[in-house]
Coordinates of C-alpha atoms in Angstrom, one line a residue:
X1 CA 5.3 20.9 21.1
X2 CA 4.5 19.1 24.1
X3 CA 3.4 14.8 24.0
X4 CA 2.9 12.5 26.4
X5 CA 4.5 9.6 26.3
X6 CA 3.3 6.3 28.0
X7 CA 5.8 3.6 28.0
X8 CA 3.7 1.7 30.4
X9 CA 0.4 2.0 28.5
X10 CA -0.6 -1.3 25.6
X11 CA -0.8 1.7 22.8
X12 CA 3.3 1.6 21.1
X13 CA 4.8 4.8 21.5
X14 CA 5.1 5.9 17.3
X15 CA 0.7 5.7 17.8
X16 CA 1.0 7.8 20.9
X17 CA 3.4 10.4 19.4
X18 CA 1.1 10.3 16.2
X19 CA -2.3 10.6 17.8
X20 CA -1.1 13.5 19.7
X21 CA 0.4 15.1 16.4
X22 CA -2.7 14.7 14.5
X23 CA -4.9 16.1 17.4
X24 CA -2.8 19.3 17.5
X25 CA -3.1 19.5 13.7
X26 CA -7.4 19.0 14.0
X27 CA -7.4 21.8 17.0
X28 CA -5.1 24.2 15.1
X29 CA -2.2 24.4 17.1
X30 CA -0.1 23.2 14.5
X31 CA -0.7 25.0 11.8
X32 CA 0.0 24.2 7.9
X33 CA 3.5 24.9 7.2
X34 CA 4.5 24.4 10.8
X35 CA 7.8 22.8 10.9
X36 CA 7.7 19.4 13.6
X37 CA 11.0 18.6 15.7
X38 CA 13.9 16.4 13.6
X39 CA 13.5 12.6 14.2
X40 CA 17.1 13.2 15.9
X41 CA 15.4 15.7 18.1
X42 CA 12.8 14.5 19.4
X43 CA 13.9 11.1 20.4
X44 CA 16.7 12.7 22.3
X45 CA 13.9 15.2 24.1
X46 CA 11.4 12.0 24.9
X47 CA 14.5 9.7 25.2
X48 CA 13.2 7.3 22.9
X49 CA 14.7 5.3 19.3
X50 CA 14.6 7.7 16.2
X51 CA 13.4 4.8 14.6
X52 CA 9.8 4.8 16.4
X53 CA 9.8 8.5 16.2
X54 CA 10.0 8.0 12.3
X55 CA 7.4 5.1 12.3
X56 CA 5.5 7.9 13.5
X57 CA 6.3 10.7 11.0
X58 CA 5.7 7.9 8.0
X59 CA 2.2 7.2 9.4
X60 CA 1.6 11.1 9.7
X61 CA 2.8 11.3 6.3
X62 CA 1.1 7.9 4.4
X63 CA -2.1 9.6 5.8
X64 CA -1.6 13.2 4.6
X65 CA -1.0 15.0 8.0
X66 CA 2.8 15.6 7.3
X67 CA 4.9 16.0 4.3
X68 CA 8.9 15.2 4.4
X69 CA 11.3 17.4 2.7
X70 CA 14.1 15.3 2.4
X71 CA 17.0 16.9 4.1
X72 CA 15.0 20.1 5.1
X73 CA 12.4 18.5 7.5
X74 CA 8.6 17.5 8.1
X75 CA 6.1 19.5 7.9
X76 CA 2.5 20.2 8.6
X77 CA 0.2 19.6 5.5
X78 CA -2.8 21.4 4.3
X79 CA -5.3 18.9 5.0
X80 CA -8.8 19.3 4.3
X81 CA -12.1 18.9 6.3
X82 CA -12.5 15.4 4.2
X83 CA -9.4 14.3 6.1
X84 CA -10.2 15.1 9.6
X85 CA -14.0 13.7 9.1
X86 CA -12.3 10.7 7.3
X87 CA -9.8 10.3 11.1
X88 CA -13.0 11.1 13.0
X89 CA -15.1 8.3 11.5
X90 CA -12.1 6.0 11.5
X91 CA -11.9 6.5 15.0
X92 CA -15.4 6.0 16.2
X93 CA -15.7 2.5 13.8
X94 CA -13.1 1.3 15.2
X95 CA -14.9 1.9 18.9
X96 CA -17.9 0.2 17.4
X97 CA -15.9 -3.2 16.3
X98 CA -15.2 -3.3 19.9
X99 CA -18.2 -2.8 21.6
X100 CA -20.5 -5.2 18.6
X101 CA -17.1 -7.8 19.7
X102 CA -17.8 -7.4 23.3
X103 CA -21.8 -7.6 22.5
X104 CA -21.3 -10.9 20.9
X105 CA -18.5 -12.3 23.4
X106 CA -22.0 -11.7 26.1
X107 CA -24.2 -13.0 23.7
X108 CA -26.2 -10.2 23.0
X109 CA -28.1 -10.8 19.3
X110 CA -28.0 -8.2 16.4
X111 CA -31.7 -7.4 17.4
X112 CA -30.7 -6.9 20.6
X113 CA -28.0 -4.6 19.7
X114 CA -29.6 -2.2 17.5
X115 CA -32.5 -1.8 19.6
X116 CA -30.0 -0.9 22.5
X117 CA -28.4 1.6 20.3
X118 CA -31.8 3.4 19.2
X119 CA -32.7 3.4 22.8
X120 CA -29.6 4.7 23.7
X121 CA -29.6 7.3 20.6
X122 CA -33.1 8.3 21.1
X123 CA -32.4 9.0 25.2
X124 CA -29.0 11.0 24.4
X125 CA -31.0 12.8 21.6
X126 CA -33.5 14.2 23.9
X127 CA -31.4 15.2 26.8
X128 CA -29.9 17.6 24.0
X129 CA -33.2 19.4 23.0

């Protein structure tokens, strides 16, 4: 399993290391049942704390990705479409908290913002037929 780790980017490196876990899970390379590096291991490949790389195995696992076998090691879990569509939706809300927050920091109205959006849907839309 190969991440990329930013230590210069504002994202904290147990999001980075999770992100990249649950998009391998989503694309299939890491199957259910798969067995993920020991906390030990892979902050002693990245060179990082243990303790960040299990901040990101207890995310993985509060939000059904990974389960921990106490003693025996984490693991991929079977995780269902609901979960991935659940991340996917996650994702793009939080992208549109920031652009509405940018939209009102340049004093665009809420008229003015969904009328931008149907334009934008409506010109995106028809590039696609």
């Amino acid at each position: 399993m190969q991440l990329l780790i930013n230590t210069s980017s504002m994202t904290p490196i147990y999001e980075q290391i999770a992100d990249q876990i649950k998009q391998l899970i989503k694309s299939g390379d890491l199957k259910e049942n798969d067995p993920l590096p020991s906390v030990r291991a892979l902050a002693k490949d990245y060179k990082i704390s243990a303790l960040t790389v299990k901040k990101a195995y207890d995310v993985l696992d509060d939000e059904g990705f990974i389960h921990t076998v106490h003693g025996k090691g984490s693991y991929v879990a079977a995780i269902s479409l609901n979960v991935v569509l659940e991340e996917q939706q996650k994702v793009l809300e939080d992208e549109l908290e920031e652009w509405i927050s940018k939209a009102q920091r340049l004093g665009f109205s809420k008229t003015d913002l969904v009328t931008m959006f149907h334009l934008l849907m409506e010109e995106k839309y028809d590039k696609s037929k």
